[in-house]
Coordinates of C-alpha atoms in Angstrom, one line a residue:
Chain F
X210 CA 13.3 -21.5 29.1
X211 CA 16.1 -19.2 27.9
X212 CA 18.3 -17.6 30.1
X213 CA 20.3 -14.2 29.5
X214 CA 24.0 -15.4 28.6
X215 CA 21.8 -16.4 25.7
X216 CA 20.8 -13.0 23.9
X217 CA 23.7 -12.8 21.9
X218 CA 22.9 -15.5 19.9
X219 CA 20.0 -15.1 17.1
X220 CA 17.3 -17.6 16.8
X221 CA 16.6 -17.5 13.3
X222 CA 18.7 -18.2 10.2
X223 CA 19.5 -16.9 6.9
X224 CA 16.5 -19.5 6.1
X225 CA 14.2 -18.4 8.5
X226 CA 14.9 -14.8 6.8
X227 CA 14.7 -16.2 3.1
X228 CA 11.3 -18.0 4.2
X229 CA 9.7 -15.2 5.6
X230 CA 10.8 -13.2 2.6
X231 CA 9.6 -15.9 -0.3
X232 CA 6.3 -15.2 1.6
X233 CA 6.1 -11.9 2.0
X234 CA 6.3 -11.8 -1.7
X235 CA 2.3 -11.4 -2.2
X236 CA 2.5 -7.9 0.1
X237 CA -0.3 -7.0 -2.4
X238 CA -2.5 -9.5 -2.7
X239 CA -5.3 -9.4 -0.4
X240 CA -5.0 -5.7 0.2
X241 CA -7.9 -3.9 2.3
X242 CA -9.0 -0.3 2.8
X243 CA -8.9 -0.5 6.7
X244 CA -5.8 -2.3 6.9
X245 CA -4.2 -2.2 3.6
X246 CA -1.2 -5.0 4.0
X247 CA -1.7 -6.6 7.2
X248 CA -2.4 -9.8 6.3
X249 CA 0.4 -10.4 3.8
X250 CA 2.9 -8.7 6.5
X251 CA 1.4 -11.9 9.0
X252 CA 1.8 -14.5 5.9
X253 CA 5.9 -12.7 5.9
X254 CA 6.1 -13.4 9.4
X255 CA 4.3 -15.9 10.8
X256 CA 6.6 -19.2 10.6
X257 CA 9.6 -16.8 12.0
X258 CA 7.4 -16.6 14.9
X259 CA 6.4 -19.5 16.0
X260 CA 9.9 -20.5 15.5
X261 CA 10.6 -17.9 18.3
X262 CA 7.7 -18.3 20.5
X263 CA 8.2 -22.3 19.9
X264 CA 8.0 -23.4 23.6
X265 CA 6.0 -19.9 24.6
X266 CA 2.1 -20.6 23.6
X267 CA 0.9 -17.3 25.4
X268 CA 3.6 -15.3 23.9
X269 CA 3.2 -17.4 20.4
X270 CA -0.9 -15.8 20.9
X271 CA 0.0 -12.2 21.8
X272 CA 2.4 -12.0 18.6
X273 CA 0.1 -13.6 16.5
X274 CA -3.0 -10.8 17.8
X275 CA -0.2 -8.0 17.4
X276 CA 1.0 -9.0 13.5
X277 CA -2.6 -8.6 12.8
X278 CA -2.6 -5.0 12.9
X279 CA -2.3 -2.5 10.2
X280 CA 0.8 -1.7 7.8
X281 CA 1.4 -0.3 5.0
X282 CA 5.0 0.2 2.8
X283 CA 6.5 -0.1 -0.9
X284 CA 6.1 -4.1 -1.1
X285 CA 9.9 -4.2 -1.9
X286 CA 10.6 -3.0 1.6
X287 CA 8.5 -5.0 3.9
X288 CA 10.9 -7.4 4.8
X289 CA 13.2 -4.3 6.3
X290 CA 10.4 -3.5 8.1
X291 CA 9.8 -7.4 8.7
X292 CA 13.7 -7.9 9.7
X293 CA 13.6 -5.3 12.5
X294 CA 10.2 -6.6 13.7
X295 CA 11.4 -10.3 14.2
X296 CA 14.7 -9.0 15.8
X297 CA 12.0 -7.2 18.5
X298 CA 9.9 -10.3 18.7
X299 CA 12.9 -12.1 19.3
X300 CA 13.6 -10.2 22.7
X301 CA 10.7 -10.0 23.6
X302 CA 11.0 -14.3 23.8
X303 CA 14.2 -13.7 25.8
X304 CA 13.1 -11.0 28.2
X305 CA 9.8 -11.1 30.5
X306 CA 9.8 -7.1 30.7
X307 CA 10.1 -6.1 27.0
X308 CA 7.7 -3.4 25.9
X309 CA 5.7 -4.8 23.2
X310 CA 4.2 -1.6 22.1
X311 CA 7.7 -0.5 20.9
X312 CA 7.2 -3.1 18.2
X313 CA 4.0 -1.7 16.7
X314 CA 5.7 1.8 17.2
X315 CA 9.0 0.6 15.3
X316 CA 6.8 -0.9 11.9
X317 CA 4.0 2.1 12.2
X318 CA 6.7 5.1 12.5
X319 CA 9.3 3.4 9.2
X320 CA 6.1 2.6 7.4
X321 CA 5.3 6.4 6.1
X322 CA 8.8 7.6 5.3
X323 CA 10.1 3.9 3.9
X324 CA 6.9 4.5 1.2
X325 CA 7.4 7.7 0.4
X326 CA 11.0 7.0 -0.3
X327 CA 10.3 2.9 -2.4
X328 CA 7.4 4.3 -4.0
X329 CA 10.0 7.4 -5.4
X330 CA 12.6 5.1 -6.1
X331 CA 10.7 2.1 -7.9
X332 CA 7.6 3.3 -8.9
X333 CA 9.1 7.0 -10.5
X334 CA 12.3 6.1 -11.0
X335 CA 13.3 2.2 -11.6
X336 CA 10.0 1.6 -13.4
X337 CA 10.4 4.7 -15.7
X338 CA 13.9 3.4 -16.4
X339 CA 12.6 -0.1 -17.2
X340 CA 9.9 0.9 -19.2
X341 CA 12.6 3.5 -21.1
X342 CA 14.6 0.3 -22.2
X343 CA 11.9 -1.6 -22.8
X344 CA 9.3 0.1 -24.6
X345 CA 11.1 1.2 -28.1
X346 CA 12.1 -2.4 -28.5
X347 CA 8.3 -3.4 -28.0
X348 CA 6.9 -0.9 -30.8
X349 CA 8.6 -2.8 -32.7
X350 CA 7.4 -5.3 -32.2
X351 CA 10.4 -6.7 -30.2
X352 CA 9.4 -9.2 -27.4
X353 CA 12.8 -8.6 -25.6
X354 CA 11.3 -5.1 -24.4
X355 CA 9.2 -6.9 -22.1
X356 CA 11.8 -9.1 -21.0
X357 CA 14.2 -6.3 -20.3
X358 CA 11.2 -4.4 -18.4
X359 CA 10.8 -7.0 -16.2
X360 CA 14.3 -7.8 -15.5
X361 CA 15.3 -4.1 -15.0
X362 CA 12.7 -3.9 -12.8
X363 CA 12.6 -7.1 -11.0
X364 CA 16.4 -7.7 -9.9
X365 CA 16.9 -4.8 -7.6
X366 CA 13.7 -5.3 -5.9
X367 CA 14.4 -8.8 -5.2
X368 CA 18.0 -7.4 -4.4
X369 CA 16.4 -5.3 -2.0
X370 CA 13.5 -8.0 -0.1
X371 CA 16.5 -10.5 0.7
X372 CA 19.7 -7.4 1.2
X373 CA 16.8 -5.5 3.5
X374 CA 15.6 -8.4 5.8
X375 CA 19.2 -9.1 6.4
X376 CA 20.0 -6.1 7.6
X377 CA 17.2 -5.2 9.3
X378 CA 17.5 -8.4 11.4
X379 CA 21.0 -7.6 12.5
X380 CA 20.2 -3.9 12.5
X381 CA 16.7 -5.0 15.1
X382 CA 19.4 -7.2 17.1
X383 CA 22.7 -5.0 17.5
X384 CA 22.0 -1.7 17.1
X385 CA 18.1 -1.8 18.9
X386 CA 19.7 -3.2 21.9
X387 CA 22.2 -1.4 22.2
X388 CA 20.1 2.0 21.9
X389 CA 17.4 0.7 23.8
X390 CA 20.2 0.1 27.1
X391 CA 21.0 3.6 26.5
X392 CA 17.7 4.9 26.9
X393 CA 18.0 6.4 23.7
X394 CA 15.4 4.4 21.9
X395 CA 12.6 6.9 23.3
X396 CA 13.8 9.8 21.2
X397 CA 14.9 7.1 18.0
X398 CA 11.4 6.2 18.1
X399 CA 9.8 9.8 19.0
X400 CA 11.8 10.9 16.1
X401 CA 10.9 8.5 13.8
X402 CA 7.1 8.9 14.4
X403 CA 7.8 12.7 13.5
X404 CA 9.1 11.7 10.2
X405 CA 6.2 9.4 9.8
X406 CA 3.1 11.9 10.9
X407 CA 5.3 14.4 8.7
X408 CA 5.1 12.5 5.6
X409 CA 1.1 11.0 6.2
X410 CA 0.1 14.8 7.1
X411 CA 2.1 15.7 3.1
X412 CA 0.3 12.1 1.5
X413 CA -3.6 12.9 2.6
X414 CA -3.5 15.5 0.6
X415 CA -1.7 13.9 -2.6
X416 CA -3.7 10.7 -2.3
X417 CA -6.9 11.6 -1.9
X418 CA -8.3 12.9 -4.7
X419 CA -12.1 13.3 -4.7
X420 CA -12.8 16.7 -6.2
X421 CA -16.0 19.2 -5.8
X422 CA -16.9 20.1 -8.9
X423 CA -19.9 22.3 -8.2
X424 CA -20.3 25.6 -9.4
X425 CA -21.3 28.6 -7.4
X426 CA -23.0 31.8 -8.9
X427 CA -23.8 31.6 -12.5
X428 CA -22.4 33.0 -15.8
X429 CA -19.1 34.7 -16.0
X430 CA -19.2 34.7 -12.3
X431 CA -19.3 31.4 -11.8
X432 CA -16.3 29.2 -9.9
X433 CA -16.3 25.9 -8.9
X434 CA -16.4 25.4 -5.2
X435 CA -13.3 23.5 -5.5
X436 CA -11.5 26.3 -6.8
X437 CA -13.1 28.4 -3.9
X438 CA -11.8 25.9 -1.5
X439 CA -8.5 25.7 -3.0
X440 CA -8.6 29.2 -2.2
X441 CA -9.2 29.3 1.5
X442 CA -6.8 26.6 2.3
X443 CA -5.6 24.3 -0.3
X444 CA -6.3 20.6 0.1
X445 CA -9.1 21.5 2.7
X446 CA -11.0 19.2 1.3
X447 CA -8.7 15.9 2.2
X448 CA -8.1 17.2 5.4
X449 CA -11.3 17.8 6.5
X450 CA -12.1 14.3 5.2
X451 CA -9.3 12.5 6.8
X452 CA -10.1 14.3 10.1
X453 CA -14.1 13.3 9.9
X454 CA -12.8 9.7 9.6
X455 CA -10.2 10.0 12.7
X456 CA -13.1 11.7 14.5
X457 CA -16.0 8.9 13.4
X458 CA -13.2 6.1 14.0
X459 CA -12.1 7.1 17.3
X460 CA -14.9 9.2 19.4
X461 CA -18.0 7.7 17.8
X462 CA -16.6 4.1 17.6
X463 CA -18.2 3.4 14.3
X464 CA -17.6 0.8 12.5
X465 CA -15.3 0.3 9.6
X466 CA -18.0 -1.0 7.4
X467 CA -20.5 1.8 7.8
X468 CA -17.6 4.1 7.0
X469 CA -17.3 2.2 3.7
X470 CA -20.6 1.6 2.6
X471 CA -21.4 5.8 4.2
X472 CA -19.0 6.5 1.6
X473 CA -20.4 5.4 -1.2
X474 CA -23.1 6.6 -0.7
X475 CA -21.9 9.9 -0.1
X476 CA -19.9 9.2 -3.4
X477 CA -22.7 8.4 -5.3
X478 CA -25.2 10.9 -3.9
X479 CA -22.7 13.7 -4.4
X480 CA -22.1 12.6 -8.4
X481 CA -26.0 12.5 -8.4
X482 CA -26.2 16.0 -7.4
X483 CA -23.1 17.1 -9.0
X484 CA -21.4 17.7 -6.2
X485 CA -18.4 15.7 -6.3
X486 CA -16.7 14.2 -9.7
Chain G
X162 CA -14.2 -15.0 -31.0
X163 CA -14.6 -18.3 -30.0
X164 CA -15.0 -19.5 -26.3
X165 CA -11.9 -20.7 -26.0
X166 CA -10.3 -17.5 -27.0
X167 CA -12.3 -15.2 -24.1
X168 CA -11.7 -17.9 -21.9
X169 CA -7.8 -17.6 -22.3
X170 CA -8.1 -14.0 -22.7
X171 CA -10.3 -14.0 -19.1
X172 CA -6.5 -15.9 -17.8
X173 CA -4.3 -13.1 -18.5
X174 CA -6.5 -10.9 -16.9
X175 CA -6.4 -12.7 -13.5
X176 CA -2.9 -13.1 -14.1
X177 CA -2.7 -9.6 -14.0
X178 CA -4.0 -9.7 -10.2
X179 CA -1.9 -12.8 -9.5
X180 CA 1.2 -10.8 -10.2
X181 CA 0.1 -9.1 -6.4
X182 CA 0.8 -12.6 -5.2
X183 CA 4.1 -12.9 -6.9
X184 CA 5.7 -10.2 -5.4
X185 CA 4.1 -7.0 -7.5
X186 CA 6.4 -8.5 -10.8
X187 CA 5.1 -5.3 -12.3
X188 CA 3.4 -7.4 -15.7
X189 CA 0.6 -6.7 -14.3
X190 CA 0.6 -3.9 -16.9
X191 CA 0.0 -3.8 -20.6
X192 CA 3.4 -4.2 -21.8
X193 CA 3.2 -7.5 -21.0
X194 CA -0.7 -8.4 -20.6
X195 CA -1.1 -7.6 -23.9
X196 CA 1.7 -9.1 -25.5
X197 CA 0.3 -12.5 -23.6
X198 CA -3.3 -11.4 -25.6
X199 CA -1.7 -11.0 -28.8
X200 CA -0.1 -14.6 -28.6
X201 CA -3.9 -15.9 -27.8
X202 CA -5.3 -14.3 -30.2
X203 CA -2.3 -15.3 -33.0
X204 CA -1.1 -11.5 -33.1
X205 CA 1.8 -11.8 -31.1
X206 CA 4.1 -9.0 -32.5
X207 CA 0.4 -6.7 -32.7
X208 CA 0.3 -7.9 -29.0
X209 CA 3.5 -6.7 -28.4
X210 CA 3.2 -3.2 -30.2
X211 CA -0.4 -2.3 -28.3
X212 CA 0.9 -3.3 -25.1
X213 CA 3.8 -0.3 -25.5
X214 CA 1.4 2.1 -26.5
X215 CA -1.6 1.5 -23.7
X216 CA 1.8 1.3 -21.6
X217 CA 2.5 5.0 -22.8
X218 CA -1.3 6.0 -22.6
X219 CA -1.5 4.2 -18.6
X220 CA 2.2 5.2 -17.5
X221 CA 0.5 7.6 -14.6
X222 CA -1.9 5.0 -13.6
X223 CA -0.2 3.2 -11.1
X224 CA -0.8 2.6 -7.0
X225 CA 1.2 4.6 -5.5
X226 CA 0.2 4.5 -1.9
X227 CA -3.4 3.8 -1.5
X228 CA -4.1 5.2 -4.7
X229 CA -6.1 3.0 -6.7
X230 CA -6.4 3.9 -10.8
X231 CA -9.0 3.3 -13.3
X232 CA -8.7 -1.0 -13.8
X233 CA -5.7 -1.0 -15.7
X234 CA -5.6 -5.2 -16.1
X235 CA -9.6 -5.2 -17.6
X236 CA -9.1 -2.2 -19.6
X237 CA -5.4 -3.5 -21.5
X238 CA -6.9 -6.7 -22.0
X239 CA -10.0 -5.8 -23.3
X240 CA -8.6 -3.2 -25.9
X241 CA -6.0 -5.3 -27.1
X242 CA -8.1 -8.1 -28.0
X243 CA -10.1 -5.7 -29.5
X244 CA -8.0 -4.1 -31.3
X245 CA -6.7 -7.5 -32.5
X246 CA -10.0 -9.0 -33.8
X247 CA -11.6 -6.1 -35.4
X248 CA -8.8 -4.4 -36.3
X249 CA -9.5 -1.0 -34.4
X250 CA -6.9 1.4 -34.0
X251 CA -5.4 1.3 -30.0
X252 CA -6.7 4.8 -29.8
X253 CA -10.3 3.5 -30.6
X254 CA -10.1 0.3 -28.7
X255 CA -9.0 2.1 -25.5
X256 CA -11.9 4.2 -25.8
X257 CA -14.6 1.5 -26.3
X258 CA -12.5 -0.8 -23.6
X259 CA -12.7 2.7 -21.3
X260 CA -16.2 1.6 -19.6
X261 CA -15.7 -1.4 -18.8
X262 CA -12.6 -0.8 -17.2
X263 CA -14.0 2.7 -15.2
X264 CA -16.8 -0.5 -14.5
X265 CA -15.0 -2.9 -13.2
X266 CA -13.2 0.0 -10.8
X267 CA -16.9 0.5 -9.6
X268 CA -17.6 -3.2 -8.8
X269 CA -14.3 -3.4 -6.8
X270 CA -14.9 -0.6 -4.6
X271 CA -18.9 -2.6 -4.0
X272 CA -16.7 -5.0 -3.1
X273 CA -14.6 -3.4 -0.2
X274 CA -17.8 -3.7 1.4
X275 CA -17.2 -7.3 2.6
X276 CA -13.2 -6.5 3.0
X277 CA -13.9 -5.8 6.8
X278 CA -16.1 -9.3 7.2
X279 CA -12.8 -10.8 5.8
X280 CA -10.2 -8.9 8.6
X281 CA -12.6 -10.1 11.5
X282 CA -12.8 -13.7 10.3
X283 CA -8.8 -13.3 10.3
X284 CA -8.7 -11.9 13.6
X285 CA -10.4 -14.7 14.6
X286 CA -8.0 -17.3 12.9
X287 CA -4.9 -15.4 14.4
X288 CA -6.9 -15.1 18.3
X289 CA -6.8 -19.5 18.0
X290 CA -3.2 -19.1 17.0
X291 CA -4.3 -20.3 13.5
X292 CA -1.7 -19.1 11.0
X293 CA -2.8 -20.9 8.2
X294 CA -6.5 -19.9 8.7
X295 CA -5.0 -16.0 8.5
X296 CA -3.3 -16.9 5.2
X297 CA -6.6 -18.7 3.6
X298 CA -8.3 -15.1 4.2
X299 CA -5.6 -13.2 2.4
X300 CA -6.1 -15.7 -0.6
X301 CA -9.4 -15.6 -0.5
X302 CA -9.6 -12.2 -1.2
X303 CA -7.2 -11.9 -3.9
X304 CA -8.7 -14.6 -5.3
X305 CA -12.7 -12.7 -5.7
X306 CA -10.4 -10.3 -7.2
X307 CA -9.1 -12.5 -9.9
X308 CA -12.2 -13.5 -10.0
X309 CA -13.8 -10.5 -10.6
X310 CA -11.1 -9.6 -13.5
X311 CA -12.0 -13.1 -15.4
X312 CA -16.0 -12.3 -15.5
X313 CA -15.6 -9.2 -16.8
X314 CA -13.2 -9.7 -19.3
X315 CA -14.4 -12.9 -20.4
X316 CA -18.1 -11.2 -20.3
X317 CA -16.7 -7.9 -22.4
X318 CA -15.1 -10.1 -25.0
X319 CA -17.7 -12.8 -25.5
X320 CA -20.5 -10.6 -25.8
X321 CA -18.5 -8.1 -27.8
X322 CA -17.8 -4.4 -27.1
X323 CA -21.1 -3.0 -28.1
X324 CA -23.1 -5.2 -25.7
X325 CA -20.7 -4.5 -23.0
X326 CA -20.9 -0.4 -24.0
X327 CA -25.0 -0.8 -24.1
X328 CA -24.8 -2.6 -20.9
X329 CA -22.7 0.4 -19.0
X330 CA -24.3 3.2 -20.6
X331 CA -27.8 1.7 -19.5
X332 CA -25.9 2.4 -15.9
X333 CA -26.7 6.3 -14.9
X334 CA -23.0 8.4 -15.3
X335 CA -23.7 9.0 -11.9
X336 CA -23.6 5.6 -10.0
X337 CA -20.3 5.0 -11.9
X338 CA -18.7 8.1 -11.4
X339 CA -20.2 8.3 -7.9
X340 CA -18.3 5.4 -7.2
X341 CA -14.9 5.8 -8.2
X342 CA -15.7 9.6 -6.3
X343 CA -15.9 7.2 -3.1
X344 CA -12.9 5.6 -4.3
X345 CA -11.2 8.9 -4.0
X346 CA -12.1 9.4 -0.5
X347 CA -11.0 6.1 1.0
X348 CA -7.4 6.3 1.0
X349 CA -7.9 8.6 3.4
X350 CA -9.7 6.4 6.2
X351 CA -6.5 4.5 5.5
X352 CA -4.5 7.7 6.8
X353 CA -7.2 7.8 9.7
X354 CA -6.6 4.2 10.6
X355 CA -2.7 4.7 10.8
X356 CA -3.0 8.3 12.7
X357 CA -4.8 6.4 14.9
X358 CA -2.0 4.2 16.1
X359 CA 0.8 7.2 16.3
X360 CA -0.9 10.6 16.3
X361 CA -0.4 12.3 20.0
X362 CA -1.0 15.6 20.9
X363 CA 2.9 16.4 20.9
X364 CA 3.3 15.3 17.4
X365 CA 0.6 16.5 16.4
X366 CA 2.0 20.0 15.1
X367 CA 4.3 18.3 12.9
X368 CA 1.4 16.8 10.6
X369 CA 0.2 20.4 9.9
X370 CA 3.6 21.3 9.1
X371 CA 3.9 18.0 6.3
X372 CA 0.2 19.4 5.1
X373 CA 1.3 22.6 4.8
X374 CA 4.6 22.1 2.6
X375 CA 2.4 19.7 0.7
X376 CA -0.3 21.8 0.0
X377 CA 1.0 25.1 -0.5
X378 CA 4.9 24.0 -1.7
X379 CA 3.5 21.2 -4.0
X380 CA 6.1 19.0 -2.3
X381 CA 7.1 15.7 -3.2
X382 CA 6.6 13.5 0.2
X383 CA 9.7 12.3 -0.5
X384 CA 11.0 15.5 0.1
X385 CA 8.9 16.3 3.3
X386 CA 10.4 13.7 4.3
X387 CA 14.0 14.7 4.1
X388 CA 13.0 17.9 5.7
X389 CA 11.6 16.1 8.9
X390 CA 14.7 13.7 9.4
X391 CA 16.6 17.2 9.1
X392 CA 14.4 18.4 11.9
X393 CA 14.5 15.7 13.8
X394 CA 18.1 15.3 13.5
X395 CA 18.2 19.1 15.0
X396 CA 15.7 18.3 17.3
X397 CA 17.3 15.3 19.3
X398 CA 20.5 16.7 19.0
X399 CA 21.7 13.6 17.3
X400 CA 24.6 14.9 15.7
X401 CA 26.1 16.2 19.1
X402 CA 29.2 13.9 19.6
X403 CA 28.9 14.5 23.5
X404 CA 25.1 13.1 23.6
X405 CA 25.5 11.6 27.3
X406 CA 24.7 7.9 27.4
X407 CA 21.5 8.2 29.9
X408 CA 19.7 10.0 26.3
X409 CA 19.7 13.6 28.5
X410 CA 20.6 15.9 25.6
X411 CA 23.8 17.8 26.6
X412 CA 23.1 21.2 26.8
X413 CA 24.2 23.1 23.8
X414 CA 24.1 26.8 24.8
X415 CA 28.1 26.7 23.9
X416 CA 27.3 26.0 20.4
X417 CA 25.1 29.3 20.1
X418 CA 22.0 26.8 18.8
X419 CA 19.1 29.5 20.2
X420 CA 17.1 28.9 17.6
X421 CA 16.7 25.5 17.6
X422 CA 15.0 25.2 21.3
X423 CA 12.4 27.4 19.7
X424 CA 11.2 23.6 19.1

């Protein structure tokens, strides 16, 4: 058993963290609609969890189940979140009254904002720069263009993975502990979930992209139902669909499998009758 | 095209998925896949040039958030192979490859039906503390996706573009476009799952604030995130040096922040 005066020593070494980065490379490998990168996240932290809860089979069991929950983020930023979460798992191992819900809360609060930032930096930023350098060479048939594209994109990506997990672990062990003891952690968590939910609200309009192609009226006065709906409230369809799922998943406790099948049926029926496109 | 070449091109498509296992290196894009396809078919240089052209075509089709683009992997490899073997222009080759790319996307959406079974299995292993079992599930799902890319690329190239086109054309349009319409709705399911985890009555208004900013002002999500950080900094008074140790906010009425109280 551990005692309280061991609280300051870290259980995970730099090697453990590097190992987590390595096992967490496949963030988009085994991706699902339902829980997205949850298996990849699990794969990233599993060895560290086994080490942290070496002598506590019951807590290990809880941690295994807990770490299978929903996860999604820009892949390069996953180790940063993993570092913070592992530091919190470690505190859970060292104390008996740690609220494990706060681990889930921090993880899910960080996902939205960090994905927004990460996707902008990597996909709209670094990737385009890499292509800008690589493509002109490729158009001349020079393979060096592909090599430069690869390096420009991946050097920052890998640097961020390692730097991220060290920094995240450091923040998790030092800063979060201080915040917790000062009672500030609830505020930080609430602040993070506000930022998270605002980004989710914004993303539900840009990421859901099915449009209603049905026309209303005929001849010169005809208008697509989409433009009519957008005239009332832009993004009405993504908003409605999201809340429909939310309701079905919660109040109705509908199995996700039926939701997927239902969505496909609705999509095909909608296309057949010319409503969706 | 020889059997061996068709198999090797299929393996290029497999790499297009396996790239995710190696850390999303972004070598799952035409810029790399087309070059390797060219190498296999004996015209490396043309492969590189076609890859760059296709990359410009597909620039927008990346996976941002939960948006899944039409299958760039199968579409890109098949188009490159057709262009090199039959001497088509890149534009014609990509037009010919588009049906198979859309078909691959439709099959992919159909495969999502199996995902809940795998996730349930993974939960079972996690409950048994069998970490390796969970990872096996992750790899199984990844490899199923590899298999789909291999089979479609191989069939398209071995039986030829015309045969593929005839086959895809025999499927009614509404099935394919219905599948992609369904694929467009599914990200909403992911958001709903995430909201089930973090949404409370207290923060509900902020969801709609983010939505309205994106809907009416077309503000990108990074802009919304920055604005959200500003809002919480003001709301929780994070910048106030007099903030008490217990986390209680010091009433800052002397600094004249009356408007902020409306939050």
